[in-house]
C-alpha cells in the first residue's frame, strides 16, 4: 500500500496537458521568486459535445462552447519572521477548479489546505429507451427501432479536500500529518446479462422453447456515489548516521449505493439475432435480481523505514510495514438476504506483512555493490463459506477461495569502472512465490490446472561508457526464467465434486507422447493461467546521448524484448514481444529561438491460441512525432508553437485451429476476421505571450485538434452493437475541433 499522499491536483498530472492545450497555464513568472498575480479571460471550443468527446474527457470542456477563466496567486513573505503565506486558485470557472492555501514558518511549522475537482466524461453517446438508467433502480424499455430513443452521456466527478501540517523539533525530528476526503459521484459504463443454461432448463426455471428469448444483455450504468477518507501521520528522526521514519496510513471507503435493482424489465427483448421475442419468465426474473456494487471497506497500515550509514560509502536501508484490510458490510442492509446460513457479512480480512532490507557499498574506488531482499506475506483470513451455486435448484455449491500469497524477491548487483571510460554492471535477481493452498471446495470451473509455487531467476549485463566528452550511453541485456516449484494440480470431474483439486499423479494415467509435457495433465486446448506457466524473458535496451556543442543535443533510445510461455497445452498465451525506438533532439537557433523534436515507433505483439478452435495474434503498432518552436519575436512578444502527430494501429490476426470445423474455416475465409482498430491524432497549438508592461501581460492561444478512432466493438460501417433493448453506444469516428483562449494577467 502506498503511504505517500496522492493529491487531487491536476496540474501535476497528465490531465493538465489536455486543459493547458486549450487555455495555457498562468503566465510563467520572469522573476526568480513567485509574484502575486490574477489572471482573467475566456476560452472557446468549437463543435458540439459529440465533436469534442475525446478531446474533453478530462478537461471539463464538454458541454459548452465558451468558458470563463480565472486564476489567482497571493504571496506574502516576511523575511524578518521567516513566515511565508500563499493562496492560489486555478481554473475557478471550470469543473477542474483547484484551491490551495499554505502558511509556514521556515524550519518550524507548516499548515496547508487543498481543494480540487476532476470530471471524467465518457467519450461515448448512449441512445436508449430506458429511464433512470444512472440510478440504482433503472427501468428498461425496448426501442422499436434503434437510435430513436434519448441520448445520454455518462460522467464521474470527484471533489477532494485535504488538510495537512508539519512541524520541526530542534532540527532532528519532523512530524507530518494529512487528512483527505474525496467524494465521487456520477455513473460509468456497466451492464448486466444472463443466459438460460441447460441446468436451468432441466430444472424448469427456464422454458425449453424457441419462441421465447433465452438470452439477454442490457446496458445498465453503474451509479457512483462514494467517499474515500484517508489519514496519514508520520514522524521522522535523524541523528548522526541514522534516519528513521515511522507512521500510520488509513483508508476508509464508503459506497452509498449497495446494489442495482431494476424497477422494470420488459416482457419482450431481442434474441441474439436482433429479433424481438417474448422473454422467458425465468430469465426475466433473473435479470430483475439485485446486482451487487463494491461494498464498504477499510485498511490500516503501520510502517517504519529508514537508513543507516556505516561509513561514507556504505549505507543500509530497511522497511517494515503491517497492513490490515477488512470488509464487513452487512448483507441484508445491502439488499441481499440469501447469504449462507449464519453469516450476516463476509467478514473479509487480509493481513499483509512487508519487510525489506538492502545495502549499498563502495569497498574500492572502482567497485560499487548493491544487495537487497524483500519479503511479502498476505494472509487471507476471510471465512470460507458456500456463496456460489450451480443449477436451479442448487445442485452443486462451492466456496470462496482464500488468497494467501508469499513472495520473496532478492537482488545482487555489482558495478566496476574499467579502462577507457567503460563501466560494467552485473546483476542477479530471483523471486519465489507461494500462491497458497487451493481450498478443495473453491471453484476452478473452466480451468485445466493450477500451481501452488513458482520461482524465477535472472541476470542483467550492462556496459556504460562516456565515449567522449559529448557522447555517453549504455547497452544492457536482461534474461530471466520462471518455473514451477510444485506439480500442476488439476480439477476433479464434476461427478467427483466441483472445485476439488487433486495432484497430477494418477497411477492409471498413460502420459501422452512428446512433445506433450507435465504427464497426465496435458491438454492440447487446455486453459492454464499464464501466471503459473513457465516463462523465458529476454530484453535488450540501449541509450545514447550526444551533445556536440551548446546548440545541439540528441538522444537515442531503444528497447526490445520477448516473453515465451510454455505449459501443458498448445493453446493459451504463447509469446509476447515488444520493441520501441525513439529519438529526441533540441537545437538552439539563436539566443532568442530554439527548436525541439521527437519521433518514436513501437510495436507490441501477443500470440495465443483459444480453446474453442482458433489462434489469435494481436499486434499493436504506434508512431508518434512532434515538433516545437519557442522564441522571442521582440522584447515584448514570446511565441511557442507545438505540433503533435500520433498513429496507433491494433491488428487482430486470426487463424483456425487444426481441428476447426469446415464451416468456421469457410466463415473466416469469407469475412476475414476482425477488422483493425486505428487511432490517429493531429494537434497544432500556437501560444503568444505579450508583455504590456512590467506588471501585466496578455496570452493568446489558438489550436486545432483532429482525431480518428474506428472502434468496431461499438460500431463498424454504420452498424451498431445492439443491446437486447436496442440501446446503442456510439462515438463519432472523426472528431475535429478548433480551440482558443485569451487571458490577461496582472502581477504585483
XYZ file of C-alpha atoms in Angstrom:
748
model
C 0.000 0.000 0.000
C 1.287 3.447 -0.840
C 1.940 5.691 2.108
C 2.530 8.824 0.101
C -0.230 11.347 -0.364
C -1.909 11.203 -3.748
C -3.200 14.710 -4.207
C -6.030 15.616 -6.477
C -4.165 18.413 -8.223
C -4.436 18.078 -11.959
C -1.599 20.459 -12.710
C 0.771 17.717 -11.570
C -0.736 15.009 -13.790
C -1.139 14.213 -17.453
C -4.671 15.565 -17.169
C -3.161 19.045 -17.139
C -1.916 18.645 -20.686
C -5.445 18.462 -22.061
C -6.544 21.665 -20.341
C -3.351 23.573 -20.951
C -3.548 22.735 -24.643
C -6.631 24.945 -24.766
C -6.134 27.761 -22.320
C -2.489 27.647 -21.349
C -1.280 27.953 -17.792
C -0.972 31.030 -15.639
C 1.728 33.244 -17.131
C 5.171 31.941 -16.183
C 6.972 34.338 -13.922
C 10.089 36.019 -15.216
C 11.287 36.923 -11.744
C 13.339 34.463 -9.727
C 10.744 34.437 -6.912
C 6.979 33.939 -7.345
C 4.821 37.050 -7.526
C 1.214 37.642 -6.591
C -0.983 37.679 -9.681
C -4.506 37.457 -11.045
C -5.455 36.090 -14.468
C -8.850 36.541 -16.162
C -10.027 35.587 -19.612
C -12.046 33.193 -21.697
C -11.739 30.052 -23.824
C -13.620 28.795 -26.873
C -14.046 25.236 -28.214
C -15.885 24.605 -31.475
C -18.434 21.912 -32.268
C -20.962 20.123 -30.086
C -20.352 17.691 -27.199
C -20.059 14.739 -29.606
C -17.453 16.587 -31.717
C -15.168 17.039 -28.702
C -15.950 13.778 -26.885
C -12.360 12.503 -26.949
C -10.733 15.919 -26.591
C -12.649 16.770 -23.410
C -12.568 13.510 -21.456
C -10.747 15.107 -18.511
C -10.531 18.856 -19.079
C -14.154 19.769 -18.352
C -14.698 21.449 -21.743
C -17.528 19.186 -22.908
C -20.922 20.846 -22.549
C -20.457 24.446 -23.770
C -18.564 26.342 -26.453
C -17.432 29.219 -24.254
C -15.834 29.242 -20.796
C -14.621 31.880 -18.391
C -11.128 31.641 -16.914
C -9.949 32.870 -13.548
C -6.681 32.125 -11.732
C -5.012 33.951 -8.888
C -1.938 33.717 -6.686
C -1.355 35.673 -3.487
C 2.031 35.510 -1.742
C 3.094 37.214 1.457
C 6.687 36.824 2.676
C 8.035 38.208 5.926
C 11.809 37.841 5.884
C 12.177 39.018 9.472
C 9.970 36.285 10.969
C 10.540 33.681 8.252
C 6.795 33.330 7.688
C 5.518 32.658 4.188
C 1.839 32.553 3.195
C 0.454 31.686 -0.229
C -3.116 31.342 -1.509
C -3.705 30.030 -5.014
C -6.718 29.291 -7.190
C -6.729 27.715 -10.653
C -9.466 27.178 -13.242
C -12.054 28.588 -10.853
C -14.736 28.846 -13.565
C -14.203 25.261 -14.782
C -15.125 21.818 -13.444
C -11.407 21.238 -12.822
C -11.005 24.032 -10.262
C -8.289 23.925 -7.619
C -7.554 25.881 -4.461
C -4.562 25.818 -2.143
C -3.695 27.836 0.952
C -0.384 27.352 2.734
C 1.217 29.173 5.608
C 4.573 28.273 7.108
C 7.399 29.422 9.269
C 10.561 28.211 7.624
C 12.241 25.430 9.558
C 9.493 25.462 12.232
C 5.988 24.519 11.033
C 3.639 24.378 8.025
C -0.147 24.149 7.558
C -1.892 23.657 4.196
C -5.431 23.332 2.863
C -6.138 21.886 -0.599
C -9.336 21.555 -2.604
C -9.665 20.142 -6.106
C -12.193 18.849 -8.591
C -11.845 16.490 -11.549
C -14.517 15.457 -14.025
C -14.223 12.430 -16.292
C -16.626 12.381 -19.258
C -17.265 9.125 -21.081
C -16.334 9.526 -24.776
C -19.459 7.608 -25.828
C -23.041 8.641 -26.557
C -25.737 6.229 -25.421
C -29.116 6.104 -27.167
C -31.712 4.238 -25.136
C -35.399 3.924 -24.376
C -34.861 3.268 -20.673
C -35.325 5.732 -17.846
C -33.412 6.322 -14.635
C -30.521 4.289 -16.020
C -27.939 6.133 -13.913
C -29.852 5.391 -10.685
C -29.929 2.255 -8.533
C -33.452 1.428 -9.811
C -33.305 1.644 -13.618
C -36.300 0.898 -15.829
C -35.580 -0.753 -19.176
C -37.704 -0.362 -22.287
C -37.165 -1.859 -25.737
C -36.939 0.604 -28.604
C -38.918 -0.476 -31.673
C -36.147 0.990 -33.839
C -32.526 1.565 -32.778
C -31.361 5.206 -32.334
C -34.878 6.531 -31.799
C -34.530 6.940 -28.034
C -32.935 9.565 -25.831
C -29.212 10.384 -25.979
C -27.437 10.323 -22.631
C -23.791 10.749 -21.665
C -22.030 9.490 -18.559
C -19.570 11.270 -16.319
C -17.986 10.966 -12.900
C -16.988 13.950 -10.780
C -14.547 13.948 -7.900
C -14.208 16.601 -5.211
C -11.371 16.331 -2.734
C -10.352 18.389 0.266
C -7.267 17.804 2.367
C -5.712 19.392 5.452
C -2.040 18.883 6.134
C 0.569 20.058 8.528
C 4.182 19.602 9.552
C 6.337 20.612 12.495
C 10.107 20.511 13.065
C 11.566 19.914 16.533
C 15.139 21.003 17.030
C 16.145 20.066 13.507
C 16.428 16.351 14.290
C 12.747 15.465 14.337
C 9.886 16.215 11.965
C 6.181 15.390 12.305
C 3.802 15.368 9.329
C 0.073 14.652 9.148
C -2.564 14.789 6.437
C -6.334 14.233 6.321
C -8.105 13.899 2.986
C -11.689 13.267 1.940
C -12.775 12.639 -1.642
C -16.370 12.475 -2.898
C -17.114 10.763 -6.203
C -20.488 10.992 -7.967
C -21.904 10.145 -11.387
C -22.204 6.998 -13.480
C -19.895 4.861 -15.609
C -20.170 2.110 -18.226
C -21.622 -1.127 -16.868
C -24.188 -3.756 -17.788
C -25.971 -6.972 -16.897
C -26.854 -10.123 -18.781
C -27.799 -13.767 -18.408
C -28.430 -16.881 -20.489
C -30.587 -19.835 -19.521
C -28.269 -22.795 -19.049
C -29.119 -26.431 -19.593
C -29.382 -26.967 -15.834
C -31.893 -24.124 -15.549
C -33.961 -25.615 -18.357
C -33.836 -29.110 -16.875
C -34.912 -27.688 -13.505
C -37.907 -26.000 -15.138
C -36.786 -22.474 -14.304
C -36.347 -21.633 -17.991
C -38.654 -22.995 -20.657
C -37.108 -25.072 -23.457
C -38.836 -23.276 -26.327
C -37.558 -21.437 -29.375
C -40.433 -18.948 -29.207
C -39.045 -17.237 -26.114
C -35.783 -15.343 -25.700
C -33.321 -17.412 -23.651
C -30.562 -14.804 -23.567
C -30.413 -11.069 -22.820
C -27.850 -8.302 -22.373
C -28.814 -4.873 -21.015
C -26.894 -1.611 -20.754
C -27.058 -0.713 -17.068
C -24.591 2.023 -15.964
C -23.030 1.782 -12.525
C -24.313 4.629 -10.333
C -21.403 6.150 -8.411
C -21.806 7.825 -5.024
C -18.855 7.092 -2.767
C -16.445 8.647 -0.294
C -12.799 7.826 0.356
C -11.308 9.156 3.579
C -7.564 8.938 4.073
C -5.420 9.728 7.074
C -1.649 9.699 7.389
C 0.735 10.653 10.165
C 4.475 10.080 10.297
C 7.407 11.021 12.482
C 10.938 11.311 11.101
C 14.024 11.319 13.304
C 17.591 11.873 12.146
C 20.700 11.713 14.312
C 24.279 11.085 13.352
C 24.211 8.246 10.781
C 20.605 7.097 11.360
C 17.420 8.275 9.638
C 14.116 6.645 10.712
C 10.516 7.337 9.694
C 7.560 5.670 11.399
C 3.944 6.254 10.610
C 0.351 5.261 10.016
C -1.770 5.313 6.874
C -5.512 4.612 6.902
C -8.022 4.319 4.078
C -11.807 4.231 4.518
C -14.120 3.559 1.540
C -17.870 4.178 1.812
C -20.232 3.343 -1.067
C -23.747 4.730 -0.669
C -25.011 2.514 -3.495
C -25.068 -1.126 -2.436
C -26.779 -2.645 -5.474
C -28.642 -2.050 -8.725
C -32.219 -3.352 -8.524
C -34.158 -2.853 -11.782
C -37.599 -1.348 -11.344
C -38.864 -2.809 -14.643
C -37.728 -5.457 -17.153
C -39.666 -5.593 -20.459
C -41.669 -8.705 -21.311
C -40.069 -8.766 -24.773
C -36.438 -8.272 -25.766
C -34.231 -9.079 -28.742
C -32.877 -12.545 -29.279
C -29.203 -12.860 -30.393
C -30.277 -12.157 -33.990
C -31.893 -8.844 -33.043
C -35.487 -10.080 -33.415
C -37.999 -9.244 -30.678
C -39.199 -12.260 -28.703
C -41.179 -12.790 -25.530
C -38.714 -13.000 -22.662
C -38.537 -16.305 -20.807
C -40.174 -15.851 -17.399
C -37.224 -17.356 -15.519
C -34.762 -15.203 -17.433
C -36.857 -12.089 -16.785
C -36.926 -12.815 -13.050
C -33.160 -13.347 -13.025
C -32.491 -10.047 -14.796
C -34.542 -8.283 -12.111
C -32.365 -9.574 -9.270
C -30.202 -7.021 -7.420
C -26.645 -6.724 -8.724
C -24.007 -6.034 -6.060
C -21.798 -2.947 -6.185
C -18.425 -2.526 -4.403
C -19.003 -2.804 -0.616
C -17.604 -0.590 2.125
C -14.047 -1.401 3.182
C -11.128 -0.050 5.161
C -7.432 -0.635 5.653
C -4.835 0.396 8.221
C -1.078 0.341 7.784
C 1.715 0.886 10.293
C 5.218 1.216 8.920
C 8.797 2.107 9.715
C 11.599 2.728 7.223
C 14.931 4.449 7.062
C 18.632 4.041 6.501
C 21.851 3.778 8.459
C 25.238 4.960 7.168
C 28.011 2.682 8.458
C 30.690 4.581 6.546
C 30.602 7.403 3.988
C 30.370 4.740 1.248
C 28.271 2.016 2.949
C 24.560 2.529 3.611
C 21.892 0.115 4.803
C 18.183 0.690 4.022
C 15.284 -1.013 5.773
C 11.500 -1.081 5.765
C 8.773 -2.889 7.689
C 5.014 -2.479 7.190
C 1.937 -4.239 8.510
C -1.459 -3.705 6.864
C -4.887 -4.959 7.876
C -7.711 -4.610 5.345
C -11.291 -5.539 6.207
C -14.713 -5.651 4.544
C -17.694 -6.444 6.750
C -20.699 -4.617 5.266
C -23.956 -6.289 6.318
C -25.540 -8.394 3.545
C -29.143 -7.635 4.491
C -28.648 -3.872 4.691
C -27.024 -4.030 1.239
C -30.142 -5.728 -0.146
C -29.046 -9.387 -0.137
C -30.903 -11.916 2.004
C -29.766 -15.241 0.527
C -26.421 -15.377 2.337
C -25.076 -18.679 3.707
C -26.770 -19.787 6.903
C -25.497 -17.958 9.974
C -23.471 -15.405 8.012
C -24.530 -11.762 8.118
C -21.420 -10.400 6.341
C -18.338 -11.664 4.557
C -16.047 -10.900 7.493
C -13.298 -10.393 4.939
C -9.835 -9.733 6.364
C -6.450 -9.552 4.680
C -3.266 -9.119 6.735
C -0.136 -8.133 4.823
C 3.377 -8.085 6.244
C 6.175 -6.458 4.254
C 9.863 -6.459 5.197
C 12.742 -5.164 3.120
C 16.477 -4.859 3.733
C 19.147 -3.502 1.430
C 22.738 -2.342 1.426
C 24.890 -0.316 -0.949
C 28.652 -0.082 -0.644
C 31.768 1.066 -2.446
C 34.546 -1.085 -0.989
C 37.005 0.136 -3.633
C 37.096 3.343 -5.690
C 36.193 1.431 -8.858
C 33.735 -1.064 -7.352
C 30.132 -0.499 -6.184
C 27.904 -3.200 -4.723
C 24.170 -3.386 -4.076
C 22.086 -6.106 -2.437
C 18.513 -6.201 -1.209
C 15.840 -8.693 -0.213
C 12.086 -8.167 0.059
C 9.544 -10.383 1.828
C 5.768 -10.029 1.485
C 3.222 -12.259 3.209
C -0.503 -11.897 2.518
C -2.761 -13.852 4.841
C -6.414 -14.048 3.804
C -8.432 -14.646 6.991
C -11.814 -14.386 5.254
C -14.130 -17.207 6.398
C -14.774 -19.853 3.748
C -18.465 -20.418 3.009
C -20.834 -21.594 0.271
C -21.504 -18.407 -1.651
C -21.813 -19.952 -5.122
C -24.267 -22.413 -6.610
C -24.764 -24.194 -9.921
C -28.150 -25.297 -11.160
C -31.612 -24.207 -10.139
C -32.441 -25.509 -7.687
C -28.836 -25.641 -6.500
C -27.271 -28.990 -7.305
C -23.634 -28.032 -6.712
C -22.215 -25.491 -4.291
C -18.725 -24.118 -3.994
C -16.977 -21.557 -1.832
C -14.786 -18.512 -1.957
C -11.078 -19.282 -2.075
C -8.547 -17.716 0.331
C -5.995 -15.565 -1.447
C -2.897 -16.273 0.668
C 0.363 -15.448 -1.060
C 4.009 -15.266 -0.014
C 6.591 -13.577 -2.189
C 10.358 -13.297 -1.637
C 12.479 -11.275 -4.056
C 16.167 -10.502 -3.976
C 18.829 -8.746 -5.997
C 22.633 -8.571 -6.042
C 24.357 -6.059 -8.300
C 27.928 -5.007 -8.839
C 29.458 -2.270 -10.960
C 33.124 -1.883 -11.849
C 34.906 1.006 -13.581
C 37.058 -0.332 -16.425
C 39.693 1.363 -18.532
C 38.934 3.918 -21.269
C 35.801 5.209 -19.551
C 33.884 1.912 -19.542
C 31.798 0.718 -16.628
C 30.441 -2.845 -16.383
C 27.410 -3.871 -14.340
C 26.388 -7.425 -13.489
C 23.189 -8.139 -11.554
C 21.396 -11.287 -10.383
C 17.827 -11.391 -9.099
C 15.355 -14.020 -8.005
C 11.747 -14.378 -6.922
C 9.904 -17.164 -5.099
C 6.099 -17.077 -4.989
C 3.856 -19.332 -2.925
C 0.288 -18.866 -4.154
C -1.114 -20.669 -1.113
C -3.122 -23.834 -0.809
C -6.164 -24.038 -3.044
C -9.249 -24.767 -0.985
C -10.795 -28.090 -2.079
C -14.278 -26.581 -2.096
C -13.440 -23.497 -4.169
C -14.450 -23.170 -7.797
C -11.934 -23.763 -10.549
C -14.566 -24.204 -13.240
C -13.186 -23.723 -16.740
C -9.524 -24.135 -15.738
C -7.381 -27.120 -16.609
C -4.792 -26.771 -13.858
C -3.132 -24.625 -11.199
C 0.232 -24.396 -9.462
C 0.954 -23.556 -5.844
C 4.577 -22.446 -6.208
C 6.681 -20.732 -8.854
C 10.218 -19.347 -8.834
C 12.104 -17.020 -11.153
C 15.808 -16.313 -11.569
C 17.543 -13.902 -13.881
C 20.535 -11.716 -14.588
C 21.372 -8.389 -16.250
C 24.591 -7.413 -18.009
C 25.192 -3.746 -18.716
C 28.021 -1.776 -20.239
C 28.253 2.020 -19.913
C 30.752 4.397 -21.379
C 31.457 8.063 -21.809
C 32.779 7.692 -25.368
C 33.835 11.319 -25.418
C 33.042 14.499 -23.605
C 29.982 14.924 -25.782
C 28.775 11.299 -26.127
C 27.539 8.972 -23.379
C 25.457 5.825 -23.429
C 24.812 2.290 -22.259
C 23.606 -1.070 -23.533
C 22.140 -3.847 -21.395
C 20.823 -7.389 -21.753
C 18.382 -8.964 -19.305
C 17.384 -12.628 -19.049
C 15.048 -14.374 -16.633
C 13.366 -17.758 -16.359
C 10.287 -18.711 -14.342
C 9.498 -22.330 -13.472
C 7.111 -24.203 -11.245
C 8.377 -25.371 -7.871
C 5.383 -27.633 -7.392
C 3.491 -30.047 -9.674
C 0.423 -28.985 -11.592
C -2.839 -29.588 -9.777
C -5.974 -30.425 -11.723
C -9.692 -30.111 -11.000
C -11.604 -33.292 -10.422
C -14.506 -34.080 -12.705
C -17.973 -32.784 -11.882
C -19.010 -36.263 -10.742
C -16.217 -36.216 -8.174
C -17.256 -32.824 -6.777
C -16.920 -29.404 -8.389
C -13.841 -27.479 -7.436
C -11.887 -30.229 -5.665
C -8.258 -30.154 -6.755
C -6.038 -33.245 -6.924
C -2.373 -33.806 -7.611
C -1.298 -34.784 -11.104
C -0.191 -38.272 -10.088
C -2.960 -40.603 -11.263
C -1.274 -44.061 -11.386
C -3.699 -45.208 -14.090
C -2.644 -42.431 -16.424
C -0.652 -43.160 -19.561
C 1.333 -40.000 -20.396
C 0.868 -38.684 -23.930
C 3.827 -38.835 -26.332
C 6.256 -35.964 -26.831
C 6.068 -33.009 -27.130
C 3.310 -33.278 -24.504
C 4.640 -32.325 -21.081
C 3.688 -32.467 -17.418
C 2.416 -36.020 -17.614
C -1.297 -36.674 -17.465
C -2.456 -33.103 -17.058
C -1.510 -32.332 -20.670
C -4.447 -30.972 -22.668
C -3.800 -29.669 -26.182
C -6.507 -26.997 -25.905
C -6.487 -26.706 -22.116
C -6.809 -23.445 -20.181
C -3.863 -22.831 -17.837
C -3.385 -19.359 -16.254
C -0.210 -17.875 -17.755
C 0.927 -16.583 -14.317
C 1.594 -20.253 -13.418
C 3.226 -21.298 -16.687
C 6.963 -21.472 -17.318
C 8.301 -18.304 -18.906
C 11.571 -17.190 -20.508
C 12.232 -13.459 -20.870
C 14.878 -11.723 -22.974
C 15.284 -7.950 -23.157
C 17.831 -5.602 -24.744
C 17.986 -1.864 -24.049
C 20.284 0.961 -25.138
C 20.584 4.714 -24.690
C 22.939 7.187 -26.357
C 23.226 10.933 -25.741
C 25.139 13.305 -27.995
C 25.820 16.938 -27.072
C 28.378 18.198 -29.613
C 28.073 21.856 -28.599
C 25.876 24.275 -26.719
C 23.433 24.377 -29.645
C 22.696 20.703 -30.277
C 21.589 17.795 -28.128
C 20.361 14.421 -29.418
C 19.235 11.332 -27.512
C 18.560 7.878 -28.951
C 16.720 5.172 -27.042
C 15.786 1.630 -27.971
C 14.312 -1.373 -26.208
C 13.208 -4.804 -27.359
C 12.085 -7.902 -25.544
C 10.340 -11.253 -25.809
C 8.453 -13.434 -23.322
C 7.925 -17.082 -24.242
C 5.412 -19.172 -22.267
C 5.186 -22.946 -22.043
C 2.739 -25.170 -20.229
C 0.909 -28.474 -20.601
C -1.061 -27.149 -23.576
C -0.616 -25.870 -27.111
C -3.095 -23.055 -26.580
C -3.318 -20.085 -24.262
C -0.720 -17.308 -24.207
C 2.369 -18.455 -26.079
C 4.543 -15.437 -26.708
C 4.667 -11.663 -26.300
C 7.060 -9.242 -27.970
C 7.736 -5.533 -27.685
C 10.113 -3.052 -29.242
C 10.401 0.710 -29.227
C 12.814 3.176 -30.743
C 12.815 6.912 -30.160
C 14.904 9.976 -30.909
C 14.738 13.349 -29.137
C 16.586 16.427 -30.301
C 16.932 20.075 -29.361
C 18.578 22.854 -31.371
C 19.220 26.413 -30.232
C 18.933 28.501 -33.385
C 19.949 31.716 -31.652
C 19.806 33.383 -28.274
C 16.089 34.006 -28.854
C 14.899 30.921 -30.762
C 15.066 27.179 -30.186
C 13.646 24.032 -31.798
C 12.731 20.694 -30.234
C 11.559 17.496 -31.837
C 10.901 13.858 -31.124
C 9.901 10.722 -33.004
C 9.142 7.237 -31.761
C 7.971 3.954 -33.195
C 6.954 0.902 -31.224
C 5.178 -2.407 -31.501
C 3.668 -4.885 -29.058
C 2.585 -8.390 -30.059
C 0.774 -11.186 -28.300
C 0.405 -14.689 -29.738
C -2.143 -17.045 -28.237
C -4.454 -19.919 -29.023
C -8.097 -20.034 -27.987
C -9.580 -23.212 -26.530
C -12.573 -23.048 -28.873
C -10.669 -23.657 -32.074
C -8.782 -20.620 -33.358
C -5.464 -18.830 -32.909
C -5.338 -15.085 -32.386
C -2.298 -12.841 -32.688
C -2.679 -9.226 -31.580
C -0.297 -6.586 -32.933
C -0.346 -3.019 -31.613
C 1.864 -0.570 -33.548
C 2.298 3.103 -32.707
C 4.104 6.020 -34.324
C 4.485 9.434 -32.699
C 6.054 12.617 -33.980
C 6.319 16.101 -32.535
C 7.915 19.474 -33.229
C 8.220 22.522 -31.041
C 9.321 26.075 -31.693
C 9.958 28.603 -28.957
C 11.255 32.101 -29.412
C 11.141 35.766 -28.603
C 9.932 37.769 -31.591
C 10.564 41.031 -29.758
C 11.312 42.298 -26.287
C 7.585 42.065 -25.540
C 6.389 39.048 -27.549
C 7.223 35.405 -26.925
C 5.861 32.663 -29.208
C 5.516 28.905 -28.642
C 4.300 26.547 -31.390
C 3.696 22.825 -30.915
C 2.766 20.137 -33.431
C 1.845 16.571 -32.407
C 1.041 13.522 -34.546
C 0.090 10.079 -33.220
C -0.929 6.977 -35.149
C -1.811 3.668 -33.482
C -2.981 0.507 -35.263
C -4.309 -2.555 -33.488
C -4.480 -5.644 -35.718
C -6.215 -8.935 -34.933
C -4.664 -11.793 -36.899
C -6.879 -14.863 -36.733
C -6.162 -18.400 -37.924
C -8.256 -21.504 -37.467
C -7.031 -24.366 -35.315
C -6.182 -27.687 -36.963
C -9.378 -29.208 -35.595
C -11.654 -26.308 -36.562
C -14.837 -27.170 -38.394
C -15.169 -26.672 -42.131
C -17.946 -24.143 -41.529
C -15.733 -21.993 -39.294
C -12.845 -22.185 -41.744
C -15.137 -21.056 -44.560
C -16.590 -18.250 -42.440
C -13.149 -16.802 -41.652
C -12.093 -17.090 -45.290
C -15.221 -15.233 -46.395
C -15.336 -12.405 -43.873
C -11.672 -12.066 -42.986
C -11.937 -11.980 -39.190
C -11.982 -8.922 -37.011
C -11.139 -5.535 -38.554
C -8.247 -3.369 -37.401
C -8.677 -0.602 -34.846
C -6.993 2.686 -35.749
C -6.488 5.800 -33.649
C -4.973 8.934 -35.161
C -4.417 12.316 -33.561
C -3.139 15.532 -35.098
C -2.869 18.610 -32.890
C -1.381 22.023 -33.521
C -1.205 24.805 -30.934
C 0.171 28.329 -31.143
C 0.694 30.403 -27.989
C 1.716 34.024 -27.770
C 2.639 35.987 -24.622
C 2.789 39.765 -24.936
C 4.124 41.919 -22.079
C 2.138 45.152 -21.818
C 4.428 46.487 -19.098
C 6.468 45.221 -16.155
C 3.352 44.109 -14.282
C 0.832 42.978 -16.895
C 0.658 40.772 -19.953
C -1.798 39.036 -22.247
C -1.717 35.489 -23.560
C -3.423 34.169 -26.667
C -3.809 30.510 -27.611
C -5.235 29.013 -30.788
C -5.139 25.424 -31.952
C -6.646 22.568 -33.935
C -7.348 19.041 -32.715
C -8.261 16.311 -35.213
C -8.718 12.639 -34.319
C -9.969 9.405 -35.851
C -10.960 6.311 -33.881
C -12.747 3.409 -35.572
C -13.605 1.314 -32.525
C -15.527 -1.550 -34.126
C -16.562 -3.018 -30.742
C -19.406 -0.473 -30.696
C -19.885 0.478 -34.334
C -18.498 -0.543 -37.728
C -19.516 0.615 -41.194
C -22.692 2.197 -39.857
C -23.797 -0.909 -37.936
C -24.003 -0.505 -34.176
C -23.787 -3.107 -31.464
C -27.329 -3.628 -30.174
C -28.226 -4.468 -26.610
C -31.319 -6.604 -26.149
C -33.479 -3.473 -25.811
C -31.929 -1.848 -28.931
C -29.766 0.501 -26.870
C -26.690 1.632 -28.825
C -23.326 3.061 -27.747
C -21.578 5.221 -30.327
C -18.885 7.838 -30.848
C -18.037 9.903 -33.896
C -15.211 8.277 -35.817
C -13.856 11.653 -36.974
C -13.749 14.464 -34.438
C -12.376 17.875 -35.443
C -12.375 20.950 -33.228
C -10.779 24.376 -33.056
C -9.889 25.813 -29.669
C -8.613 29.135 -28.442
C -8.281 31.352 -25.420
C -7.316 34.857 -24.358
C -6.203 35.850 -20.838
C -4.945 38.977 -19.085
C -2.505 38.705 -16.155
C -1.590 41.378 -13.608
C 1.265 40.881 -11.108
C 2.382 42.753 -8.038
